[in-house]
Amino acid sequence: MEKQSREKSRLSTLLEILFISTKLGLTSFGGPVAHLAYFKDEYVDRRKWLNDKTYADLIALCQFLPGPASSQVGISIGMLRGGILGGIISFLGFTLPSVIVLVIFALLYQSFSLGDAGFIHSLKVVAAAVVLHALLGLGKKLTPDKSRLAIAIVAAVIMLFYPSAWIQIFIILAAGLLGLKLFKDKAESKIEPFHVSISKRTGLTSLLILVGTLILLPVLNNTFNNSLLNIFDIFFRVGSLVFGGGHVVLPIIERELVPQGFLSPDEFLAGYGMAQAVPGPLFTFSSYLGTMMEGIAGAVVATIAIFLPSFLLIVAALPFLSELRKRAAFQGILMGVNASVVGILLAAFYDPVIKSSILDGSDFALGVILFALLNVWKVPAWLIVIIGVVGGYIFNLLGF
């Protein structure tokens, strides 16, 4: 009887993860910075699945890892809530909506075009409001003193002048070392632990699988002349070695595919434009590319290949994070890293969020309205998306 009760409770938890992650997958427009804002609103503020400190630590961890940071944070939260299966379900819910749209777009490429649709711009304004709301919340928690605020400001300035993935990694590492020096004496003696139902042995095994696959795939690809294996090799390698998220991975994939004749430049850019318009992770651009290369089978292979390294890295890292958080030195490092993440997000709020969304007075007005609804009246983020699209349409209709 007790076993049945536990199984029923676990099933309920997994269904809850699926429901919430799918809702986020359908409504999280605006790129990785906005995704982190949507996650905070849903998982931290509304459902209390984890606290601000744990959420910030997960972001810091995922910023260190190659691959799409927002997807990795979503996978991590799913694992904390429901183990490895919870992480898989969280990933599927958040990712599948945009995968389906991009596959359909690829199949109907010649007759389906949304590049100039007005609602896409409204979604960018929504993202600006959501990101600002998240920044204020994170800033209060992660930069409460002058030292950490200074780290955030310096990180933002450097990123604005030198917007590079490698510079971002340098900033995070430098902030961590600075945090070790400045903040280890401020470490909290009572850290709320989080339970991870993943053993350290499983974590190490996951890391070995990642490294082994990276070594083995090129050998297999050179041995067997198989188009799907070739796709898996390309996208797995890109997902394993690229820091900086979706916008960074795009030019790298372009160099892997267009010069070799897998896609024309126009086909590549059409998919990139559509990927900007759908909710969920930008890495689902791989679903469009795989479809263009080898149909539905290509989409499945490319999508799994580009996200699998992120999943393996999270499984490898999470079992060690809870223990490390208790150590004063590691807490000091995370304080510095978390402050730098606020600065990096602040720079991203300006470019590309503000630069691509607030183009005139009507955009600013709509953004202010959405921010007020979100910040003061606590309107849920998914409803903000609907209000933003309808509001943008009305403003356009009235000639504003």
Short mmCIF file of C-alpha atoms in Angstrom, two decimals:
data_model
loop_
_atom_site.label_atom_id
_atom_site.label_comp_id
_atom_site.label_asym_id
_atom_site.label_seq_id
_atom_site.Cartn_x
_atom_site.Cartn_y
_atom_site.Cartn_z
CA MET A 1 0.00 0.00 0.00
CA GLU A 2 2.82 2.36 0.92
CA LYS A 3 4.66 1.48 -2.30
CA GLN A 4 1.55 2.24 -4.36
CA SER A 5 1.19 5.57 -2.57
CA ARG A 6 4.80 6.47 -3.36
CA GLU A 7 4.38 5.50 -7.01
CA LYS A 8 1.19 7.56 -7.24
CA SER A 9 2.93 10.55 -5.69
CA ARG A 10 5.88 10.19 -8.09
CA LEU A 11 3.53 9.98 -11.08
CA SER A 12 1.74 13.11 -9.85
CA THR A 13 5.07 14.93 -9.54
CA LEU A 14 6.16 13.93 -13.05
CA LEU A 15 2.81 15.00 -14.53
CA GLU A 16 3.13 18.34 -12.75
CA ILE A 17 6.62 18.82 -14.20
CA LEU A 18 5.29 17.98 -17.66
CA PHE A 19 2.38 20.40 -17.36
CA ILE A 20 4.43 23.36 -16.12
CA SER A 21 7.37 22.84 -18.48
CA THR A 22 5.01 22.49 -21.46
CA LYS A 23 3.24 25.71 -20.46
CA LEU A 24 6.64 27.42 -20.36
CA GLY A 25 7.57 25.84 -23.70
CA LEU A 26 4.45 27.38 -25.24
CA THR A 27 4.84 30.86 -23.73
CA SER A 28 8.58 31.52 -23.14
CA PHE A 29 9.38 33.91 -25.96
CA GLY A 30 12.42 36.17 -26.09
CA GLY A 31 15.55 34.05 -25.93
CA PRO A 32 17.64 32.64 -23.05
CA VAL A 33 17.61 35.77 -20.85
CA ALA A 34 13.83 35.91 -21.00
CA HIS A 35 13.59 32.14 -20.38
CA LEU A 36 15.44 32.54 -17.07
CA ALA A 37 12.95 35.25 -16.15
CA TYR A 38 9.98 33.03 -16.98
CA PHE A 39 11.54 30.17 -14.98
CA LYS A 40 12.05 32.40 -11.94
CA ASP A 41 8.48 33.63 -12.10
CA GLU A 42 7.04 30.11 -12.37
CA TYR A 43 9.37 27.83 -10.42
CA VAL A 44 10.72 30.18 -7.73
CA ASP A 45 8.13 32.92 -7.14
CA ARG A 46 4.88 31.04 -7.77
CA ARG A 47 5.49 27.36 -7.04
CA LYS A 48 8.36 27.64 -4.54
CA TRP A 49 10.05 24.53 -5.97
CA LEU A 50 13.37 26.12 -5.04
CA ASN A 51 14.53 29.35 -3.42
CA ASP A 52 16.31 32.33 -4.99
CA LYS A 53 19.73 31.22 -3.73
CA THR A 54 19.45 27.73 -5.20
CA TYR A 55 18.09 29.13 -8.46
CA ALA A 56 20.99 31.58 -8.71
CA ASP A 57 23.47 28.76 -8.04
CA LEU A 58 21.93 26.68 -10.84
CA ILE A 59 22.25 29.63 -13.25
CA ALA A 60 25.88 30.09 -12.22
CA LEU A 61 26.58 26.39 -12.74
CA CYS A 62 24.95 26.36 -16.19
CA GLN A 63 26.84 29.50 -17.24
CA PHE A 64 30.05 27.51 -16.68
CA LEU A 65 28.92 24.66 -18.95
CA PRO A 66 28.82 24.60 -22.75
CA GLY A 67 25.41 24.45 -24.36
CA PRO A 68 22.11 26.34 -23.92
CA ALA A 69 22.07 27.74 -20.36
CA SER A 70 18.30 28.23 -20.10
CA SER A 71 17.58 24.65 -21.21
CA GLN A 72 20.17 23.38 -18.73
CA VAL A 73 18.53 25.34 -15.91
CA GLY A 74 15.14 23.87 -16.85
CA ILE A 75 16.61 20.34 -16.94
CA SER A 76 18.27 20.92 -13.55
CA ILE A 77 15.02 22.05 -11.94
CA GLY A 78 13.25 19.00 -13.37
CA MET A 79 15.95 16.73 -11.91
CA LEU A 80 15.76 18.37 -8.49
CA ARG A 81 12.01 17.84 -8.55
CA GLY A 82 11.77 14.38 -10.11
CA GLY A 83 15.19 12.83 -10.64
CA ILE A 84 16.67 12.02 -14.05
CA LEU A 85 13.22 11.20 -15.44
CA GLY A 86 11.99 14.57 -14.17
CA GLY A 87 14.83 16.25 -16.05
CA ILE A 88 13.92 14.41 -19.27
CA ILE A 89 10.25 15.36 -18.90
CA SER A 90 11.12 18.98 -18.13
CA PHE A 91 13.30 19.11 -21.24
CA LEU A 92 10.62 17.55 -23.45
CA GLY A 93 7.90 19.88 -22.22
CA PHE A 94 10.00 23.01 -22.71
CA THR A 95 11.48 21.97 -26.05
CA LEU A 96 8.87 20.03 -28.04
CA PRO A 97 6.51 22.95 -28.87
CA SER A 98 9.20 24.88 -30.75
CA VAL A 99 10.57 21.65 -32.29
CA ILE A 100 7.16 20.86 -33.77
CA VAL A 101 6.70 24.38 -35.16
CA LEU A 102 10.16 24.46 -36.72
CA VAL A 103 9.78 21.01 -38.29
CA ILE A 104 6.45 22.06 -39.83
CA PHE A 105 8.04 25.29 -41.04
CA ALA A 106 10.86 23.34 -42.68
CA LEU A 107 8.37 21.00 -44.39
CA LEU A 108 6.34 23.96 -45.68
CA TYR A 109 9.32 26.22 -46.26
CA GLN A 110 8.50 27.37 -49.79
CA SER A 111 4.96 28.47 -49.01
CA PHE A 112 5.21 29.43 -45.34
CA SER A 113 6.71 32.78 -44.32
CA LEU A 114 6.33 34.74 -41.08
CA GLY A 115 9.45 36.87 -41.32
CA ASP A 116 7.61 40.20 -41.37
CA ALA A 117 4.67 39.28 -39.11
CA GLY A 118 3.85 42.08 -36.67
CA PHE A 119 3.26 39.77 -33.71
CA ILE A 120 6.95 38.81 -33.70
CA HIS A 121 7.92 42.35 -32.75
CA SER A 122 5.26 42.44 -30.02
CA LEU A 123 6.81 39.30 -28.55
CA LYS A 124 10.15 41.09 -28.37
CA VAL A 125 8.53 43.91 -26.37
CA VAL A 126 7.05 41.27 -24.04
CA ALA A 127 10.54 39.84 -23.59
CA ALA A 128 11.90 43.27 -22.64
CA ALA A 129 9.30 43.66 -19.87
CA VAL A 130 9.88 40.13 -18.56
CA VAL A 131 13.67 40.47 -18.56
CA LEU A 132 13.55 43.83 -16.71
CA HIS A 133 11.27 42.30 -14.08
CA ALA A 134 13.70 39.39 -13.60
CA LEU A 135 16.73 41.66 -13.50
CA LEU A 136 15.28 43.73 -10.67
CA GLY A 137 14.49 40.59 -8.70
CA LEU A 138 17.89 39.00 -9.27
CA GLY A 139 19.69 42.29 -8.62
CA LYS A 140 18.12 42.68 -5.17
CA LYS A 141 19.10 39.14 -4.20
CA LEU A 142 22.52 38.80 -5.82
CA THR A 143 24.01 42.32 -5.59
CA PRO A 144 22.95 43.50 -2.10
CA ASP A 145 26.21 45.33 -1.30
CA LYS A 146 28.55 47.76 -3.06
CA SER A 147 31.21 45.14 -3.84
CA ARG A 148 28.86 42.79 -5.67
CA LEU A 149 27.08 45.67 -7.38
CA ALA A 150 30.48 46.89 -8.62
CA ILE A 151 31.24 43.42 -10.02
CA ALA A 152 27.90 43.43 -11.83
CA ILE A 153 28.46 46.90 -13.30
CA VAL A 154 31.99 46.08 -14.48
CA ALA A 155 30.78 42.81 -16.01
CA ALA A 156 28.00 44.64 -17.84
CA VAL A 157 30.36 47.31 -19.19
CA ILE A 158 32.91 44.75 -20.42
CA MET A 159 30.19 42.68 -22.12
CA LEU A 160 28.75 45.76 -23.81
CA PHE A 161 32.14 46.69 -25.26
CA TYR A 162 33.29 43.13 -25.99
CA PRO A 163 30.19 40.93 -26.61
CA SER A 164 31.97 37.61 -26.97
CA ALA A 165 31.29 34.16 -25.52
CA TRP A 166 34.95 33.86 -24.55
CA ILE A 167 34.86 37.23 -22.78
CA GLN A 168 31.78 36.02 -20.89
CA ILE A 169 33.68 32.94 -19.69
CA PHE A 170 36.62 35.15 -18.67
CA ILE A 171 34.29 37.48 -16.71
CA ILE A 172 32.69 34.56 -14.85
CA LEU A 173 36.06 33.00 -13.98
CA ALA A 174 37.50 36.36 -12.87
CA ALA A 175 34.41 37.11 -10.77
CA GLY A 176 34.68 33.70 -9.15
CA LEU A 177 38.31 34.31 -8.15
CA LEU A 178 37.41 37.78 -6.87
CA GLY A 179 34.51 36.29 -4.93
CA LEU A 180 36.86 33.74 -3.33
CA LYS A 181 39.03 36.61 -2.09
CA LEU A 182 36.28 39.04 -1.04
CA PHE A 183 33.29 37.00 0.09
CA LYS A 184 34.39 33.70 1.64
CA ASP A 185 34.10 35.32 5.09
CA LYS A 186 30.48 36.22 4.29
CA ALA A 187 29.56 32.60 3.67
CA GLU A 188 26.30 31.42 5.18
CA SER A 189 26.65 28.77 7.87
CA LYS A 190 23.14 27.45 7.24
CA ILE A 191 22.54 26.65 3.60
CA GLU A 192 19.21 25.10 2.76
CA PRO A 193 20.20 21.78 1.13
CA PHE A 194 18.54 20.40 -1.95
CA HIS A 195 18.10 16.71 -2.62
CA VAL A 196 19.39 15.23 -5.85
CA SER A 197 18.40 11.63 -6.52
CA ILE A 198 21.50 11.14 -8.68
CA SER A 199 24.60 9.46 -7.25
CA LYS A 200 28.12 10.75 -7.74
CA ARG A 201 28.93 7.50 -9.50
CA THR A 202 26.14 8.19 -11.99
CA GLY A 203 27.51 11.72 -12.43
CA LEU A 204 31.00 10.45 -13.24
CA THR A 205 29.57 7.82 -15.59
CA SER A 206 27.64 10.55 -17.43
CA LEU A 207 30.83 12.58 -17.88
CA LEU A 208 32.67 9.53 -19.24
CA ILE A 209 29.85 8.87 -21.72
CA LEU A 210 30.12 12.46 -22.97
CA VAL A 211 33.88 12.32 -23.43
CA GLY A 212 33.76 8.85 -24.96
CA THR A 213 31.06 9.84 -27.44
CA LEU A 214 33.04 12.91 -28.50
CA ILE A 215 36.05 10.70 -29.22
CA LEU A 216 34.15 7.83 -30.85
CA LEU A 217 31.77 9.74 -33.14
CA PRO A 218 34.36 11.13 -35.60
CA VAL A 219 35.84 7.62 -35.93
CA LEU A 220 32.44 6.07 -36.66
CA ASN A 221 31.54 8.89 -39.03
CA ASN A 222 34.71 8.38 -41.04
CA THR A 223 34.19 4.59 -41.08
CA PHE A 224 30.51 4.47 -42.09
CA ASN A 225 29.06 6.61 -44.86
CA ASN A 226 25.70 7.36 -43.18
CA SER A 227 23.92 10.71 -43.43
CA LEU A 228 22.13 10.45 -40.06
CA LEU A 229 25.39 9.53 -38.31
CA ASN A 230 27.01 12.53 -39.97
CA ILE A 231 24.22 14.79 -38.67
CA PHE A 232 24.59 13.35 -35.16
CA ASP A 233 28.36 13.92 -35.25
CA ILE A 234 28.02 17.57 -36.34
CA PHE A 235 25.32 18.57 -33.86
CA PHE A 236 26.70 16.59 -30.90
CA ARG A 237 30.09 18.22 -31.35
CA VAL A 238 28.56 21.69 -31.58
CA GLY A 239 26.39 21.10 -28.49
CA SER A 240 29.40 19.84 -26.51
CA LEU A 241 31.89 22.56 -27.27
CA VAL A 242 30.01 25.83 -27.76
CA PHE A 243 29.75 28.35 -24.92
CA GLY A 244 27.39 31.30 -25.00
CA GLY A 245 24.01 29.85 -26.01
CA GLY A 246 21.97 29.87 -29.18
CA HIS A 247 23.15 33.11 -30.74
CA VAL A 248 26.76 31.94 -30.54
CA VAL A 249 26.03 28.47 -31.91
CA LEU A 250 24.34 29.75 -35.08
CA PRO A 251 27.42 30.99 -36.97
CA ILE A 252 29.29 27.82 -36.00
CA ILE A 253 26.53 25.60 -37.39
CA GLU A 254 26.38 27.77 -40.49
CA ARG A 255 30.07 27.08 -41.15
CA GLU A 256 29.44 23.35 -40.67
CA LEU A 257 26.46 23.15 -43.06
CA VAL A 258 26.26 25.89 -45.71
CA PRO A 259 29.75 25.66 -47.30
CA GLN A 260 29.32 21.85 -47.51
CA GLY A 261 26.06 22.31 -49.43
CA PHE A 262 23.68 20.82 -46.86
CA LEU A 263 21.58 24.01 -47.04
CA SER A 264 21.63 27.20 -49.12
CA PRO A 265 22.28 30.53 -47.34
CA ASP A 266 18.63 31.56 -47.92
CA GLU A 267 17.30 28.34 -46.41
CA PHE A 268 19.57 28.77 -43.40
CA LEU A 269 18.51 32.39 -42.80
CA ALA A 270 14.81 31.59 -43.21
CA GLY A 271 15.05 29.00 -40.46
CA TYR A 272 17.02 31.38 -38.25
CA GLY A 273 14.28 34.00 -38.59
CA MET A 274 11.58 31.50 -37.67
CA ALA A 275 13.60 30.22 -34.71
CA GLN A 276 13.58 33.77 -33.34
CA ALA A 277 9.79 33.85 -33.50
CA VAL A 278 8.94 30.66 -31.60
CA PRO A 279 9.01 30.10 -27.83
CA GLY A 280 11.51 27.82 -26.17
CA PRO A 281 15.26 27.36 -26.71
CA LEU A 282 16.97 28.74 -29.81
CA PHE A 283 18.88 25.45 -30.08
CA THR A 284 15.69 23.98 -31.59
CA PHE A 285 16.91 25.65 -34.78
CA SER A 286 18.64 22.27 -35.12
CA SER A 287 15.19 20.68 -35.66
CA TYR A 288 14.63 22.89 -38.70
CA LEU A 289 18.11 22.18 -40.05
CA GLY A 290 17.79 18.42 -39.55
CA THR A 291 14.43 18.43 -41.36
CA MET A 292 15.90 20.34 -44.30
CA MET A 293 18.76 17.82 -44.48
CA GLU A 294 17.04 14.46 -43.92
CA GLY A 295 13.34 14.99 -43.20
CA ILE A 296 11.70 14.00 -39.91
CA ALA A 297 14.44 11.48 -39.11
CA GLY A 298 17.04 14.22 -39.54
CA ALA A 299 15.08 16.50 -37.21
CA VAL A 300 14.95 13.86 -34.48
CA VAL A 301 18.66 13.05 -34.77
CA ALA A 302 19.82 16.70 -34.90
CA THR A 303 17.65 17.72 -31.94
CA ILE A 304 18.78 14.84 -29.74
CA ALA A 305 22.42 15.32 -30.74
CA ILE A 306 22.62 19.04 -29.92
CA PHE A 307 20.84 18.77 -26.54
CA LEU A 308 22.30 15.44 -25.32
CA PRO A 309 25.64 16.96 -24.20
CA SER A 310 23.79 19.47 -21.99
CA PHE A 311 21.82 16.66 -20.36
CA LEU A 312 24.95 14.58 -19.73
CA LEU A 313 26.78 17.59 -18.27
CA ILE A 314 23.93 18.41 -15.87
CA VAL A 315 23.75 14.78 -14.67
CA ALA A 316 27.53 14.94 -14.12
CA ALA A 317 27.49 18.24 -12.19
CA LEU A 318 24.37 18.19 -9.99
CA PRO A 319 25.43 15.42 -7.55
CA PHE A 320 28.44 17.52 -6.52
CA LEU A 321 26.75 20.94 -6.37
CA SER A 322 24.79 20.42 -3.13
CA GLU A 323 27.92 19.38 -1.21
CA LEU A 324 30.10 22.15 -2.66
CA ARG A 325 27.55 24.83 -1.70
CA LYS A 326 28.21 24.12 2.01
CA ARG A 327 31.87 25.15 1.75
CA ALA A 328 32.80 28.74 2.52
CA ALA A 329 35.30 29.01 -0.34
CA PHE A 330 32.80 27.73 -2.90
CA GLN A 331 30.11 30.06 -1.52
CA GLY A 332 32.48 32.97 -1.97
CA ILE A 333 33.15 31.92 -5.57
CA LEU A 334 29.41 31.65 -6.27
CA MET A 335 28.75 35.09 -4.77
CA GLY A 336 31.19 36.60 -7.23
CA VAL A 337 29.89 34.51 -10.14
CA ASN A 338 26.26 35.33 -9.35
CA ALA A 339 27.05 39.05 -9.26
CA SER A 340 28.77 38.80 -12.65
CA VAL A 341 25.75 36.93 -14.05
CA VAL A 342 23.55 39.91 -13.11
CA GLY A 343 25.94 42.15 -15.08
CA ILE A 344 25.96 39.78 -18.06
CA LEU A 345 22.15 39.70 -18.06
CA LEU A 346 22.09 43.50 -17.76
CA ALA A 347 24.27 43.79 -20.86
CA ALA A 348 22.03 41.30 -22.68
CA PHE A 349 19.00 43.36 -21.62
CA TYR A 350 20.40 46.24 -23.68
CA ASP A 351 21.74 44.14 -26.56
CA PRO A 352 19.90 42.32 -28.02
CA VAL A 353 16.68 42.74 -25.96
CA ILE A 354 16.21 46.54 -25.90
CA LYS A 355 17.95 47.21 -29.22
CA SER A 356 15.72 44.79 -31.09
CA SER A 357 12.43 45.49 -29.26
CA ILE A 358 12.06 49.16 -28.22
CA LEU A 359 12.22 51.00 -31.54
CA ASP A 360 9.81 53.90 -30.95
CA GLY A 361 7.48 55.52 -28.42
CA SER A 362 4.67 53.01 -28.88
CA ASP A 363 7.05 50.13 -28.12
CA PHE A 364 8.20 51.93 -24.97
CA ALA A 365 4.61 52.60 -23.91
CA LEU A 366 3.61 48.98 -24.43
CA GLY A 367 6.71 47.82 -22.54
CA VAL A 368 5.90 50.09 -19.57
CA ILE A 369 2.33 48.77 -19.43
CA LEU A 370 3.49 45.15 -19.54
CA PHE A 371 6.18 45.73 -16.92
CA ALA A 372 3.66 47.39 -14.59
CA LEU A 373 1.21 44.51 -15.01
CA LEU A 374 3.98 42.03 -14.28
CA ASN A 375 5.75 43.84 -11.45
CA VAL A 376 2.91 45.64 -9.63
CA TRP A 377 -0.25 43.70 -10.43
CA LYS A 378 1.58 40.32 -10.53
CA VAL A 379 -0.05 39.22 -13.80
CA PRO A 380 1.37 35.78 -14.78
CA ALA A 381 3.98 35.73 -17.54
CA TRP A 382 1.91 33.60 -19.92
CA LEU A 383 -0.91 36.17 -19.78
CA ILE A 384 1.61 38.96 -20.39
CA VAL A 385 2.45 37.25 -23.71
CA ILE A 386 -1.21 37.39 -24.79
CA ILE A 387 -1.70 40.97 -23.59
CA GLY A 388 1.51 42.04 -25.36
CA VAL A 389 0.48 40.56 -28.73
CA VAL A 390 -3.06 41.99 -28.51
CA GLY A 391 -1.73 45.35 -27.30
CA GLY A 392 0.78 45.53 -30.14
CA TYR A 393 -1.96 44.78 -32.65
CA ILE A 394 -4.20 47.52 -31.18
CA PHE A 395 -1.38 50.08 -31.17
CA ASN A 396 -0.62 49.22 -34.80
CA LEU A 397 -4.31 49.44 -35.72
CA LEU A 398 -4.55 52.91 -34.14
CA GLY A 399 -1.43 54.04 -36.02
CA PHE A 400 0.77 54.49 -32.95
#
